[in-house]
mmCIF file of C-alpha atoms in Angstrom:
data_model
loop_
_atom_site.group_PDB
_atom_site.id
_atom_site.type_symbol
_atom_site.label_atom_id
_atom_site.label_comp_id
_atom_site.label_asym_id
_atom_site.label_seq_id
_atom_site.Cartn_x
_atom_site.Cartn_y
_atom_site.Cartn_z
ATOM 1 C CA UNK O 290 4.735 26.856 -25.396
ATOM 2 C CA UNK O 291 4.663 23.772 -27.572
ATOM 3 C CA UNK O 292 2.144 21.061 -27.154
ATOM 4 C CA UNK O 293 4.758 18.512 -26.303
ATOM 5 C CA UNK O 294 5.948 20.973 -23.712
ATOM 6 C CA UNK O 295 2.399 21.666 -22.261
ATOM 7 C CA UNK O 296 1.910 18.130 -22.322
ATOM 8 C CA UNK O 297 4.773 17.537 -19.862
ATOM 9 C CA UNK O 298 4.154 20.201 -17.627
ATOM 10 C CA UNK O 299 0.380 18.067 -17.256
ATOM 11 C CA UNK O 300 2.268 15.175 -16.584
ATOM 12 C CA UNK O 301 4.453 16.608 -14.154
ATOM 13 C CA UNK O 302 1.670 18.186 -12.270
ATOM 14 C CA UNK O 303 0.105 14.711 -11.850
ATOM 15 C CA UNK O 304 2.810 12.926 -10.776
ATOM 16 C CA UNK O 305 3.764 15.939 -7.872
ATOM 17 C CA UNK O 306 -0.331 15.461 -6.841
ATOM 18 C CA UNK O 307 -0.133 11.839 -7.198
ATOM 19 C CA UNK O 308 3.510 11.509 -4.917
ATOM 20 C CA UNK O 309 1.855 14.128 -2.536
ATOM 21 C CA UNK O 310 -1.731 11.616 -1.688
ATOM 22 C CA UNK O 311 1.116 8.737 -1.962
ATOM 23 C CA UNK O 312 2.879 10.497 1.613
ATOM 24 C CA UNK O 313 0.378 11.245 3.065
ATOM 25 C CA UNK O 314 -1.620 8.068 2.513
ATOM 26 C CA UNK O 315 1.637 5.958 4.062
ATOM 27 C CA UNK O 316 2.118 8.827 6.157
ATOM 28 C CA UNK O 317 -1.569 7.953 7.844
ATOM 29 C CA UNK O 318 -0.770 3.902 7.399
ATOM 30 C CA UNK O 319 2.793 4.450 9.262
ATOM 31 C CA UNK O 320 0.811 6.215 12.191
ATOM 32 C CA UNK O 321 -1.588 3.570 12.620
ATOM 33 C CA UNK O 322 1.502 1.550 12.286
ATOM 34 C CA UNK O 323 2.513 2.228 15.237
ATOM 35 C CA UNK O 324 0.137 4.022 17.345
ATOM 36 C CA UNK O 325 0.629 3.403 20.928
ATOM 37 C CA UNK O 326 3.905 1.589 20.226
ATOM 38 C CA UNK O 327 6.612 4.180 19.526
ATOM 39 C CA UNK O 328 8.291 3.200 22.648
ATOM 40 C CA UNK O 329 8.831 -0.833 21.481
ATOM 41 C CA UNK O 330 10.840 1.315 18.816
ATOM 42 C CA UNK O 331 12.677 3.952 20.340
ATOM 43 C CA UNK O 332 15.510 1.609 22.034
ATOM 44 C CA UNK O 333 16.401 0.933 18.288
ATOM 45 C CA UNK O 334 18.612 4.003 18.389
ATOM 46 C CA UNK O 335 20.926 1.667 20.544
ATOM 47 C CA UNK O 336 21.788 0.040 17.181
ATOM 48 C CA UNK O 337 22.857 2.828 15.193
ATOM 49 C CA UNK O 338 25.929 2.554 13.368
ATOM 50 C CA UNK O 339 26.791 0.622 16.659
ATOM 51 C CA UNK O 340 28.925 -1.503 14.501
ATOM 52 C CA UNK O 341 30.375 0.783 11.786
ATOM 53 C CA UNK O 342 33.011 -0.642 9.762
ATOM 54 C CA UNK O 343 32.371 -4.121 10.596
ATOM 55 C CA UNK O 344 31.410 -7.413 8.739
ATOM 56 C CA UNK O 345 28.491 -9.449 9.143
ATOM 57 C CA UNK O 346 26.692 -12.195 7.618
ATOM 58 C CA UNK O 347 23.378 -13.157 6.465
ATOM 59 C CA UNK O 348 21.876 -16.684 6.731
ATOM 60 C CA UNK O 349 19.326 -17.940 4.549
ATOM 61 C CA UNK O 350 17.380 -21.250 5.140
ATOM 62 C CA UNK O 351 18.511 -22.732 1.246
ATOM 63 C CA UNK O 352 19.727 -25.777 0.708
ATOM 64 C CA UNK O 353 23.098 -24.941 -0.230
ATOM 65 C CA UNK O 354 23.492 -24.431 3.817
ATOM 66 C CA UNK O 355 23.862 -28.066 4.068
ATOM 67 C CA UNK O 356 27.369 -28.473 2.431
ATOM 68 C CA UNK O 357 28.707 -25.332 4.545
ATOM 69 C CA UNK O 358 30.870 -25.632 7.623
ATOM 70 C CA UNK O 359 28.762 -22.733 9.835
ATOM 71 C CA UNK O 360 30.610 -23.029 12.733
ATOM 72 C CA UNK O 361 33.283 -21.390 11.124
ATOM 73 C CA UNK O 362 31.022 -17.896 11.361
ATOM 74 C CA UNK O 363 30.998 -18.551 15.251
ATOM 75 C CA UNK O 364 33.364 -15.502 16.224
ATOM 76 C CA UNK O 365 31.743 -13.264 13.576
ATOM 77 C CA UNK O 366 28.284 -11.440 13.844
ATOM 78 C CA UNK O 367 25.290 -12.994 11.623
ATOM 79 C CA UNK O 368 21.927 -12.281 10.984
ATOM 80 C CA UNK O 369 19.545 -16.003 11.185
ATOM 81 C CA UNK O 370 16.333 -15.640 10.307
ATOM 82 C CA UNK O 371 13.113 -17.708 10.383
ATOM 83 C CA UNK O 372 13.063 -21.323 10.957
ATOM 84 C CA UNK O 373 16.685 -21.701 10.772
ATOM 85 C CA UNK O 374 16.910 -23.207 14.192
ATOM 86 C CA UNK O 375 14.977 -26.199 13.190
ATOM 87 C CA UNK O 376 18.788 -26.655 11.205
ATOM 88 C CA UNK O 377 21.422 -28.673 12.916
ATOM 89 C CA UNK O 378 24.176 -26.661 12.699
ATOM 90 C CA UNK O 379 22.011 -23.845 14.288
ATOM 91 C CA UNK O 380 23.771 -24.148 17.110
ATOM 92 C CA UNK O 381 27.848 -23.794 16.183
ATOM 93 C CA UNK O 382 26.358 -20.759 14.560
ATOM 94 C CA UNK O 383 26.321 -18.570 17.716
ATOM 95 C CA UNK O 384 23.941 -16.153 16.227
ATOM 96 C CA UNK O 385 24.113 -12.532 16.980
ATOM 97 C CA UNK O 386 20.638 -11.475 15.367
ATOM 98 C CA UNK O 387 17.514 -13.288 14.103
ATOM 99 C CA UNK O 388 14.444 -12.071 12.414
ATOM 100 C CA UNK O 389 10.893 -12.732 12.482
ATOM 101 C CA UNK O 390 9.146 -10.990 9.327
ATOM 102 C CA UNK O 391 6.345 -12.624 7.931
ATOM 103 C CA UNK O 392 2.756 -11.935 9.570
ATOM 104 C CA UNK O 393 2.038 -15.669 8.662
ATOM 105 C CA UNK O 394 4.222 -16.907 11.943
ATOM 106 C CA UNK O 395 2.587 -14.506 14.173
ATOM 107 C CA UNK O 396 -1.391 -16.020 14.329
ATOM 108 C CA UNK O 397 -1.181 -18.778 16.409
ATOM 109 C CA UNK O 398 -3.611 -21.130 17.785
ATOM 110 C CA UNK O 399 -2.577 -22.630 21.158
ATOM 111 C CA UNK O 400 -4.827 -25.593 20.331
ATOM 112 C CA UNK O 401 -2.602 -26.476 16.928
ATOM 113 C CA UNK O 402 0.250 -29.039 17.297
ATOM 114 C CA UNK O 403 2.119 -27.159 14.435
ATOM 115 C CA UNK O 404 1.869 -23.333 15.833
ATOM 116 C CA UNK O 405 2.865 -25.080 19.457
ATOM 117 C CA UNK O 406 6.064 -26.749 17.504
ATOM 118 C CA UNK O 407 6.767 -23.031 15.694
ATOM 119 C CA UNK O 408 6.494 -21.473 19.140
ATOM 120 C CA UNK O 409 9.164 -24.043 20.431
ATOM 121 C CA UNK O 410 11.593 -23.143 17.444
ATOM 122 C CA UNK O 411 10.915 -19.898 17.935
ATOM 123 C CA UNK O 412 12.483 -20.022 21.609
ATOM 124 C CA UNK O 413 14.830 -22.303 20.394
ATOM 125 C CA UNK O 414 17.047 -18.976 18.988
ATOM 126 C CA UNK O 415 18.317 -19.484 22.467
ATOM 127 C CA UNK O 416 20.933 -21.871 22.346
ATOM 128 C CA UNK O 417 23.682 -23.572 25.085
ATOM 129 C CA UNK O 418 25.093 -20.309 26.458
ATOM 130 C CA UNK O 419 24.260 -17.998 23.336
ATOM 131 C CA UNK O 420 21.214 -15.502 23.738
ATOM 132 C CA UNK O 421 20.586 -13.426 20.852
ATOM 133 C CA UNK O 422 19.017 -10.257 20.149
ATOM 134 C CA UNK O 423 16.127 -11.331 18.250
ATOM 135 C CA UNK O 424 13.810 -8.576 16.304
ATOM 136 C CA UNK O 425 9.909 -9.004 15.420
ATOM 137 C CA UNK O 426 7.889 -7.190 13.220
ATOM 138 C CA UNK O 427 5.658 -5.273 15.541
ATOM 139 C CA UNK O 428 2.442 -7.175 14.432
ATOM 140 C CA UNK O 429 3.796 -10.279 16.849
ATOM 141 C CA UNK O 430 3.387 -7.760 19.811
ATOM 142 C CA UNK O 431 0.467 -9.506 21.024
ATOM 143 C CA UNK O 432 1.667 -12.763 20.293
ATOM 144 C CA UNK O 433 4.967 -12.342 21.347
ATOM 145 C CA UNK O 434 3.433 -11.120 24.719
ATOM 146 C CA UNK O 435 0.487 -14.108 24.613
ATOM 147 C CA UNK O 436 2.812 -16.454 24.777
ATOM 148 C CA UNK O 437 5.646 -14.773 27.359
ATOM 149 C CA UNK O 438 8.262 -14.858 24.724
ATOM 150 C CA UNK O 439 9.908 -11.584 25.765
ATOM 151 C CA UNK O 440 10.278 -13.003 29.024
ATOM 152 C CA UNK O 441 12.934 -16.095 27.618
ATOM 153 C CA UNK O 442 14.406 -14.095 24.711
ATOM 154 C CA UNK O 443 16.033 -10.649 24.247
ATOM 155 C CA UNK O 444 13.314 -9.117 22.152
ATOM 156 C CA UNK O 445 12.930 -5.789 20.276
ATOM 157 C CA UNK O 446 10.690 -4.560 17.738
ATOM 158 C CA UNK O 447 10.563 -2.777 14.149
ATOM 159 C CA UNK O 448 7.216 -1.718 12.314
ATOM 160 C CA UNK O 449 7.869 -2.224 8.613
ATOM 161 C CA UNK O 450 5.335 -0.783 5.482
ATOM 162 C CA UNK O 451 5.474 -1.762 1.298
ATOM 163 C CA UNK O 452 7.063 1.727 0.101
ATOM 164 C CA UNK O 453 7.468 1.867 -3.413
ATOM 165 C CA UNK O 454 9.197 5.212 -3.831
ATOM 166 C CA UNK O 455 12.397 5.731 -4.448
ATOM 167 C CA UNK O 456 13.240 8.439 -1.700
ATOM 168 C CA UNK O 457 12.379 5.807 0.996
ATOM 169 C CA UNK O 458 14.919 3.394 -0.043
ATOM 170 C CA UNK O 459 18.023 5.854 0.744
ATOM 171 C CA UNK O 460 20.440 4.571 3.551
ATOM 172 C CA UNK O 461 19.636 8.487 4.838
ATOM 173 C CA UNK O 462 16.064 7.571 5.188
ATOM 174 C CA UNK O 463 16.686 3.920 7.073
ATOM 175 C CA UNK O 464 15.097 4.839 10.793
ATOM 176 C CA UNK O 465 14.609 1.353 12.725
ATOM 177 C CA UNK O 466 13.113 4.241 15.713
ATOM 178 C CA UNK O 467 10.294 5.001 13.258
ATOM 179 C CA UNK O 468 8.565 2.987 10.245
ATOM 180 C CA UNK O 469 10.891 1.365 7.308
ATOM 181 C CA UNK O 470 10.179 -0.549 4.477
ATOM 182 C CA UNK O 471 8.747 -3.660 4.350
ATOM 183 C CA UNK O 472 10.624 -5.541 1.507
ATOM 184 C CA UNK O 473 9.110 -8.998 0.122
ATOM 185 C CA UNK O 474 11.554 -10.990 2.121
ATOM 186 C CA UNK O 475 13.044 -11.136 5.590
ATOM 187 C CA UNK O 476 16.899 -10.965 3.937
ATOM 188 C CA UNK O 477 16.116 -7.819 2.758
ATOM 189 C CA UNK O 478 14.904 -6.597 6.037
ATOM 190 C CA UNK O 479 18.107 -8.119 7.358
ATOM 191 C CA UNK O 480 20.102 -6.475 5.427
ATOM 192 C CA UNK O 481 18.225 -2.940 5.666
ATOM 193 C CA UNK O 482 18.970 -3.133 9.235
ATOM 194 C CA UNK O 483 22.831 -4.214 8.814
ATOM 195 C CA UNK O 484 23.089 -1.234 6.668
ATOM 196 C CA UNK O 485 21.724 0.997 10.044
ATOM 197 C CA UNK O 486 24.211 -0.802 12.382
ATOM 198 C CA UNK O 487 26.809 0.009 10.326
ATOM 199 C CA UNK O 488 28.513 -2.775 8.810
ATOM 200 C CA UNK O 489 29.979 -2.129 5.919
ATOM 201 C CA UNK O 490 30.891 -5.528 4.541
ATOM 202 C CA UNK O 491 27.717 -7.828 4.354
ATOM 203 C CA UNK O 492 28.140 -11.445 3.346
ATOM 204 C CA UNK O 493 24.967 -13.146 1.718
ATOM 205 C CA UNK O 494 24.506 -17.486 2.495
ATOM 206 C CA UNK O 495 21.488 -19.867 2.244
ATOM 207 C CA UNK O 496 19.867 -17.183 0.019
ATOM 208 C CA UNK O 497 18.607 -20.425 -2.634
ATOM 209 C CA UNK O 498 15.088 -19.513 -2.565
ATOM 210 C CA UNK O 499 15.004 -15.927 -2.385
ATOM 211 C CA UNK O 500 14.763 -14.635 -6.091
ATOM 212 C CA UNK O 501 17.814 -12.830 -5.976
#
């Protein structure tokens, strides 16, 4: 065997121990994850491929929003996320699904003016005669349950983790019943879980500050 050869055999054996600690080390996080909570997940099987073949879009809180008609996206199904209620054409939207991602929104302080207002736009995803479903990273459990949100919106859950490897970016691999990645932004979440609904045509709007 050559030295270059030998050398890459090394190499390969590192990376195989290396990817081996890496599973079982997210493996461990994932059950921690979730311990105790497998059953806010389960009900997430409700949701796949529910609407294979359809369209959906995606609604960002940019800018460019403002010079968009959104009530023409009334009759189709779209993904909000975040603040976007706070917009004033939140409304004519009709949302079908919103998003809460970011651990930031979910430490609130009943004695702060500004968590009190976020609460209030938070129920505000409820609009006239439209009640979506709305999905929280499970780290708002507590909150969510604090502050009797489940009790005034349709609420389920998803436990998401930073996986860097390849293998656990496959469609195959996307299980909203068990933990999936946790991508830097909420659209990507958004658009992990169109992909396990099923739609196959995904429209992308408002996506201005994003880095895509």
């Amino acid at each position: 065997m050559s030295l270059w050869n030998f050398m890459r055999s090394i190499y390969r054996f590192e990376r195989s121990i290396e990817d081996m600690c890496f599973d079982l080390y997210k493996k461990t996080q994932a059950r921690k994850k979730i311990s105790g909570k497998q059953a806010c997940l389960a009900d997430n099987i409700s949701f796949k491929d529910k609407y294979k073949g359809e369209r959906c879009f995606i609604i960002g809180n940019g800018p460019s929003l403002n010079d968009m008609d959104l009530s023409l996206l009334k009759d189709e199904f779209t993904f909000t996320v975040n603040q976007l209620p706070k917009n004033k054409q939140f409304e004519s939207i009709n949302t079908t699904f919103h998003m809460w991602s970011d651990a930031r929104f979910f430490k609130m302080d009943e004695n702060d003016e500004g968590d009190m207002t976020l609460l209030e736009t938070m129920k505000n995803v409820n609009s006239k005669d439209n009640k979506p479903v709305v999905f929280y990273e499970i780290a708002a459990k507590d909150m969510v349950e604090k502050f009797e949100l489940d009790k005034v919106l349709d609420i389920h859950y998803f436990a998401a983790l930073q996986f860097t490897k390849r293998r656990y970016l496959k469609k195959d691999s996307i299980d909203f019943t068990k933990v999936v990645c946790n991508w830097p932004t909420v659209i990507q979440i958004a658009i992990t879980m169109a992909i396990y609904m099923g739609f196959s045509e995904i429209y992308l709007l408002g996506l201005d500050c994003t880095g895509f």
